[in-house]
Amino acid sequence: MEKKILCVGLCNIDIIQICDTYPVEDSDQRCQSSRWQRGGNASNNCTVLANLGARCELLASFSDSNTFQFALDDLRKRQIAFDHCVYHRNTEMPLSTVWLSLATGTRTIVHSNPNLPELTKDDFVKIDFAEYEWIHFEGHSKITISVELEKPRSSNLDLLTEGIDYVFVGKDFARFLGHESARAVVEALKESYPGPYTLICPWGASDTIALDGKGRWYAQRTFPPEVIRDSLGAGDTFVAGCIFQLAGGSKTLQEALEFASRLAGDKLAHFGFDFVRIESD
């Protein structure tokens, strides 16, 4: 890709404990292993895209704390650009504590972000959008724009505005809206917020459902591994896989959905994101 993919959103540090089973409240037990990992949805998207060989950049708010240097070092190591990120003085590092249960394959996340500000509209002024082929979350002009509706908050619906090309809908957000299936939330959003954008809703172990701007429905099965080792970031891996395939316009939506589903399945079988790298054919 000559131009970059820009992912806009959160960058934090994950402290991950891999346990035989989910901890019992008020207990004292050992884990199998633990690690630190750079996290956050947009940050994870960049990691997967970089592993796939794409040129990508992260736009996020950064803390000036010494501990956050861990995330910066990892971005540099993976050659993920972050030139336009916004640093904030005297702020604490966003942190997620994650328990991975080997017995069930589930992940439980407790997130902390005491005082790091969100990105603002003014943070986009310095960016030359001609550098990018795709922007995941927000952008302008003829660049492909995608957004992810994941956190359970009503303000996410404000992102369904003119100029959006792809919308990824998370299960948590769908349930927040009162829907219990991918097809139900896709139908409801298209009815309430009509437009020529494509809606994509992965639903855990169930089929991913998509509806393109021309009203065509798609269903894509999942590819679960025999043993689920790490589900943290599987959704981010799916989103990145779709973007990687659709950027450039050489792949169909169905091809992109299958690629992303297989990639997310591979991720479930491996800890972290440094599993076998897959080259686009």
Short mmCIF file of C-alpha atoms in Angstrom, two decimals:
data_model
loop_
_atom_site.label_atom_id
_atom_site.label_comp_id
_atom_site.label_asym_id
_atom_site.label_seq_id
_atom_site.Cartn_x
_atom_site.Cartn_y
_atom_site.Cartn_z
CA MET A 1 0.00 0.00 0.00
CA GLU A 2 1.42 3.41 -0.97
CA LYS A 3 -0.80 5.29 1.47
CA LYS A 4 -1.25 4.51 5.14
CA ILE A 5 -4.20 3.25 7.16
CA LEU A 6 -4.94 5.52 10.11
CA CYS A 7 -6.56 4.02 13.22
CA VAL A 8 -8.04 6.52 15.66
CA GLY A 9 -8.84 5.67 19.27
CA LEU A 10 -7.37 4.38 22.50
CA CYS A 11 -3.87 3.24 23.36
CA ASN A 12 -3.36 1.77 26.81
CA ILE A 13 -1.35 -0.94 28.55
CA ASP A 14 -2.89 -4.34 29.32
CA ILE A 15 -1.68 -6.35 32.30
CA ILE A 16 -2.73 -9.91 31.48
CA GLN A 17 -3.00 -12.82 33.90
CA ILE A 18 -3.49 -16.29 32.37
CA CYS A 19 -5.37 -18.44 34.91
CA ASP A 20 -6.60 -22.03 35.00
CA THR A 21 -10.04 -20.70 35.98
CA TYR A 22 -11.52 -17.30 36.72
CA PRO A 23 -10.42 -16.20 40.23
CA VAL A 24 -12.81 -16.75 43.12
CA GLU A 25 -13.62 -13.54 44.97
CA ASP A 26 -11.47 -12.91 48.06
CA SER A 27 -9.05 -15.71 47.10
CA ASP A 28 -5.27 -15.91 46.73
CA GLN A 29 -4.03 -17.98 43.83
CA ARG A 30 -1.25 -18.22 41.27
CA CYS A 31 -1.65 -17.71 37.55
CA GLN A 32 -0.06 -19.81 34.80
CA SER A 33 1.76 -16.80 33.36
CA SER A 34 1.43 -13.05 32.96
CA ARG A 35 2.55 -10.34 30.57
CA TRP A 36 2.30 -6.68 29.71
CA GLN A 37 0.90 -5.80 26.30
CA ARG A 38 0.13 -2.57 24.47
CA GLY A 39 -3.67 -2.49 24.12
CA GLY A 40 -6.69 -0.44 23.15
CA ASN A 41 -8.91 -1.10 20.13
CA ALA A 42 -7.22 1.22 17.63
CA SER A 43 -3.81 0.26 18.98
CA ASN A 44 -4.60 -3.44 18.51
CA ASN A 45 -5.93 -2.78 15.00
CA CYS A 46 -2.55 -1.25 14.14
CA THR A 47 -0.67 -4.23 15.58
CA VAL A 48 -2.58 -6.69 13.40
CA LEU A 49 -2.29 -4.49 10.31
CA ALA A 50 1.45 -4.10 10.84
CA ASN A 51 1.81 -7.88 11.25
CA LEU A 52 0.00 -8.30 7.94
CA GLY A 53 2.45 -5.94 6.25
CA ALA A 54 0.27 -2.82 5.96
CA ARG A 55 1.58 0.70 6.48
CA CYS A 56 -0.40 2.06 9.39
CA GLU A 57 -0.50 4.91 11.88
CA LEU A 58 -2.11 5.34 15.28
CA LEU A 59 -3.82 8.55 16.38
CA ALA A 60 -4.47 8.55 20.11
CA SER A 61 -4.07 10.54 23.30
CA PHE A 62 -0.79 9.73 25.06
CA SER A 63 0.15 10.06 28.71
CA ASP A 64 3.49 11.63 29.64
CA SER A 65 4.01 9.10 32.44
CA ASN A 66 7.23 7.08 32.51
CA THR A 67 5.28 3.82 32.45
CA PHE A 68 3.69 4.73 29.10
CA GLN A 69 7.15 4.46 27.53
CA PHE A 70 6.44 0.72 27.29
CA ALA A 71 3.72 1.41 24.71
CA LEU A 72 5.89 3.85 22.74
CA ASP A 73 8.76 1.38 22.55
CA ASP A 74 6.44 -1.32 21.24
CA LEU A 75 5.01 0.99 18.58
CA ARG A 76 8.52 1.83 17.38
CA LYS A 77 9.54 -1.84 17.34
CA ARG A 78 6.58 -2.69 15.10
CA GLN A 79 7.13 0.37 12.86
CA ILE A 80 3.68 1.75 13.62
CA ALA A 81 3.71 5.51 13.08
CA PHE A 82 2.36 7.78 15.82
CA ASP A 83 3.62 11.19 14.70
CA HIS A 84 0.29 12.95 15.22
CA CYS A 85 -0.55 11.54 18.64
CA VAL A 86 -1.36 14.11 21.31
CA TYR A 87 0.67 14.11 24.54
CA HIS A 88 -0.92 15.33 27.77
CA ARG A 89 1.16 16.47 30.74
CA ASN A 90 0.63 15.23 34.26
CA THR A 91 -1.74 12.46 33.22
CA GLU A 92 -1.92 8.85 34.32
CA MET A 93 -1.51 5.89 32.04
CA PRO A 94 -4.72 4.15 30.91
CA LEU A 95 -4.60 0.61 32.21
CA SER A 96 -6.58 -2.59 31.66
CA THR A 97 -6.27 -5.56 33.98
CA VAL A 98 -7.25 -8.74 32.13
CA TRP A 99 -7.97 -12.25 33.40
CA LEU A 100 -7.84 -15.02 30.78
CA SER A 101 -9.52 -18.25 31.85
CA LEU A 102 -8.01 -21.34 30.23
CA ALA A 103 -11.01 -23.40 31.36
CA THR A 104 -13.60 -21.36 29.45
CA GLY A 105 -11.60 -19.25 26.99
CA THR A 106 -13.19 -16.06 28.33
CA ARG A 107 -11.50 -12.76 29.11
CA THR A 108 -12.57 -10.36 31.84
CA ILE A 109 -11.39 -6.76 31.63
CA VAL A 110 -11.29 -4.02 34.25
CA HIS A 111 -10.33 -0.70 32.68
CA SER A 112 -8.94 2.42 34.35
CA ASN A 113 -8.48 5.83 32.75
CA PRO A 114 -8.36 8.42 35.54
CA ASN A 115 -7.53 11.62 33.65
CA LEU A 116 -6.29 11.12 30.09
CA PRO A 117 -8.43 13.34 27.79
CA GLU A 118 -10.18 12.02 24.71
CA LEU A 119 -9.16 13.20 21.24
CA THR A 120 -10.93 16.33 20.03
CA LYS A 121 -11.82 17.74 16.64
CA ASP A 122 -8.88 20.14 16.91
CA ASP A 123 -6.48 17.19 17.04
CA PHE A 124 -7.36 16.42 13.40
CA VAL A 125 -6.47 19.88 12.08
CA LYS A 126 -2.76 19.10 11.78
CA ILE A 127 -3.30 15.96 9.72
CA ASP A 128 -2.85 15.83 5.94
CA PHE A 129 -5.57 13.39 4.92
CA ALA A 130 -3.92 12.91 1.52
CA GLU A 131 -1.44 10.59 3.29
CA TYR A 132 -4.12 7.99 4.02
CA GLU A 133 -6.11 5.48 2.03
CA TRP A 134 -8.37 4.43 4.92
CA ILE A 135 -9.25 5.98 8.25
CA HIS A 136 -10.79 3.78 10.90
CA PHE A 137 -13.09 5.93 13.03
CA GLU A 138 -13.14 9.40 11.50
CA GLY A 139 -12.04 11.36 8.42
CA HIS A 140 -13.03 13.47 5.45
CA SER A 141 -13.03 13.70 1.63
CA LYS A 142 -12.73 10.57 -0.54
CA ILE A 143 -10.86 8.51 2.01
CA THR A 144 -12.61 5.32 3.07
CA ILE A 145 -13.96 5.84 6.58
CA SER A 146 -14.99 3.18 9.08
CA VAL A 147 -16.21 3.37 12.65
CA GLU A 148 -16.63 0.82 15.40
CA LEU A 149 -19.63 0.92 17.74
CA GLU A 150 -18.51 -1.10 20.73
CA LYS A 151 -18.83 0.63 24.10
CA PRO A 152 -22.39 0.67 25.54
CA ARG A 153 -23.15 4.37 25.22
CA SER A 154 -25.76 6.25 23.19
CA SER A 155 -23.28 8.80 21.84
CA ASN A 156 -21.92 6.11 19.50
CA LEU A 157 -24.99 6.61 17.35
CA ASP A 158 -23.79 10.15 16.55
CA LEU A 159 -21.06 8.51 14.43
CA LEU A 160 -23.66 7.22 11.95
CA THR A 161 -23.42 10.32 9.83
CA GLU A 162 -22.88 11.23 6.19
CA GLY A 163 -19.52 10.12 4.81
CA ILE A 164 -19.21 6.85 6.72
CA ASP A 165 -18.38 3.83 4.53
CA TYR A 166 -18.19 0.90 6.98
CA VAL A 167 -19.65 0.43 10.46
CA PHE A 168 -18.53 -2.40 12.74
CA VAL A 169 -21.05 -3.18 15.49
CA GLY A 170 -19.92 -4.96 18.66
CA LYS A 171 -22.06 -7.43 20.59
CA ASP A 172 -21.94 -5.34 23.78
CA PHE A 173 -23.27 -2.30 21.95
CA ALA A 174 -25.96 -4.36 20.23
CA ARG A 175 -27.18 -5.67 23.59
CA PHE A 176 -27.04 -2.16 25.00
CA LEU A 177 -29.55 -1.24 22.28
CA GLY A 178 -31.72 -4.22 23.27
CA HIS A 179 -30.85 -6.66 20.48
CA GLU A 180 -29.85 -10.30 20.92
CA SER A 181 -28.66 -11.16 17.42
CA ALA A 182 -26.41 -9.67 14.76
CA ARG A 183 -29.18 -9.55 12.17
CA ALA A 184 -31.56 -7.79 14.56
CA VAL A 185 -29.16 -4.95 15.36
CA VAL A 186 -28.11 -4.54 11.71
CA GLU A 187 -31.75 -4.28 10.60
CA ALA A 188 -32.59 -1.80 13.37
CA LEU A 189 -29.60 0.48 12.69
CA LYS A 190 -30.22 0.56 8.94
CA GLU A 191 -33.87 1.39 9.52
CA SER A 192 -33.15 4.17 12.02
CA TYR A 193 -30.01 5.52 10.31
CA PRO A 194 -30.41 4.87 6.57
CA GLY A 195 -27.45 5.45 4.33
CA PRO A 196 -25.15 3.85 1.73
CA TYR A 197 -22.70 2.51 4.32
CA THR A 198 -21.97 -1.17 5.01
CA LEU A 199 -22.83 -2.62 8.44
CA ILE A 200 -20.76 -5.52 9.80
CA CYS A 201 -21.63 -7.29 13.05
CA PRO A 202 -19.47 -10.18 14.32
CA TRP A 203 -21.27 -12.11 17.07
CA GLY A 204 -18.74 -14.19 18.96
CA ALA A 205 -18.96 -17.86 18.02
CA SER A 206 -22.04 -17.24 15.84
CA ASP A 207 -22.03 -16.07 12.23
CA THR A 208 -20.92 -12.57 11.32
CA ILE A 209 -23.75 -10.72 9.58
CA ALA A 210 -23.25 -7.84 7.16
CA LEU A 211 -25.49 -5.61 5.06
CA ASP A 212 -23.91 -3.52 2.32
CA GLY A 213 -25.00 -0.16 0.97
CA LYS A 214 -27.05 -1.79 -1.79
CA GLY A 215 -29.14 -3.87 0.61
CA ARG A 216 -27.33 -7.18 0.07
CA TRP A 217 -26.99 -9.47 3.09
CA TYR A 218 -23.90 -11.53 3.92
CA ALA A 219 -23.29 -14.28 6.47
CA GLN A 220 -19.87 -15.61 7.41
CA ARG A 221 -19.23 -18.54 9.71
CA THR A 222 -16.51 -18.48 12.32
CA PHE A 223 -13.38 -20.65 12.47
CA PRO A 224 -12.85 -21.45 16.16
CA PRO A 225 -9.67 -23.29 17.14
CA GLU A 226 -9.70 -26.57 19.05
CA VAL A 227 -8.47 -24.72 22.15
CA ILE A 228 -9.23 -21.06 22.87
CA ARG A 229 -6.19 -19.59 24.61
CA ASP A 230 -6.61 -15.82 24.35
CA SER A 231 -9.80 -14.02 23.31
CA LEU A 232 -8.49 -10.56 24.25
CA GLY A 233 -8.41 -8.52 21.05
CA ALA A 234 -10.14 -11.08 18.83
CA GLY A 235 -12.69 -8.45 17.78
CA ASP A 236 -9.91 -5.96 17.05
CA THR A 237 -8.21 -8.62 14.94
CA PHE A 238 -11.43 -9.18 12.97
CA VAL A 239 -11.82 -5.44 12.28
CA ALA A 240 -8.19 -5.10 11.21
CA GLY A 241 -8.52 -8.13 8.93
CA CYS A 242 -11.53 -6.58 7.18
CA ILE A 243 -9.75 -3.25 6.73
CA PHE A 244 -6.62 -4.97 5.41
CA GLN A 245 -8.61 -6.84 2.74
CA LEU A 246 -10.96 -4.03 1.75
CA ALA A 247 -8.30 -1.30 1.52
CA GLY A 248 -7.39 -0.93 -2.13
CA GLY A 249 -10.68 -2.33 -3.41
CA SER A 250 -9.32 -5.62 -4.80
CA LYS A 251 -11.32 -7.88 -2.47
CA THR A 252 -15.06 -8.38 -2.20
CA LEU A 253 -16.87 -7.95 1.09
CA GLN A 254 -17.44 -11.72 1.32
CA GLU A 255 -13.73 -12.37 0.81
CA ALA A 256 -12.87 -9.82 3.46
CA LEU A 257 -15.31 -11.33 5.96
CA GLU A 258 -13.89 -14.83 5.47
CA PHE A 259 -10.29 -13.61 5.78
CA ALA A 260 -11.10 -11.65 8.94
CA SER A 261 -12.99 -14.59 10.46
CA ARG A 262 -10.09 -16.97 9.82
CA LEU A 263 -7.63 -14.41 11.21
CA ALA A 264 -9.71 -13.93 14.37
CA GLY A 265 -9.91 -17.71 14.76
CA ASP A 266 -6.11 -17.95 14.54
CA LYS A 267 -5.81 -15.21 17.13
CA LEU A 268 -8.01 -17.14 19.59
CA ALA A 269 -5.50 -20.00 19.47
CA HIS A 270 -2.50 -17.80 20.31
CA PHE A 271 -1.51 -15.48 23.13
CA GLY A 272 -1.08 -11.90 22.00
CA PHE A 273 -0.88 -10.84 18.36
CA ASP A 274 2.44 -12.27 17.23
CA PHE A 275 0.96 -15.42 15.75
CA VAL A 276 1.72 -16.65 12.24
CA ARG A 277 1.67 -13.70 9.91
CA ILE A 278 -0.65 -14.05 6.95
CA GLU A 279 0.16 -12.44 3.65
CA SER A 280 -2.61 -11.20 1.38
CA ASP A 281 -2.56 -13.04 -1.91
#
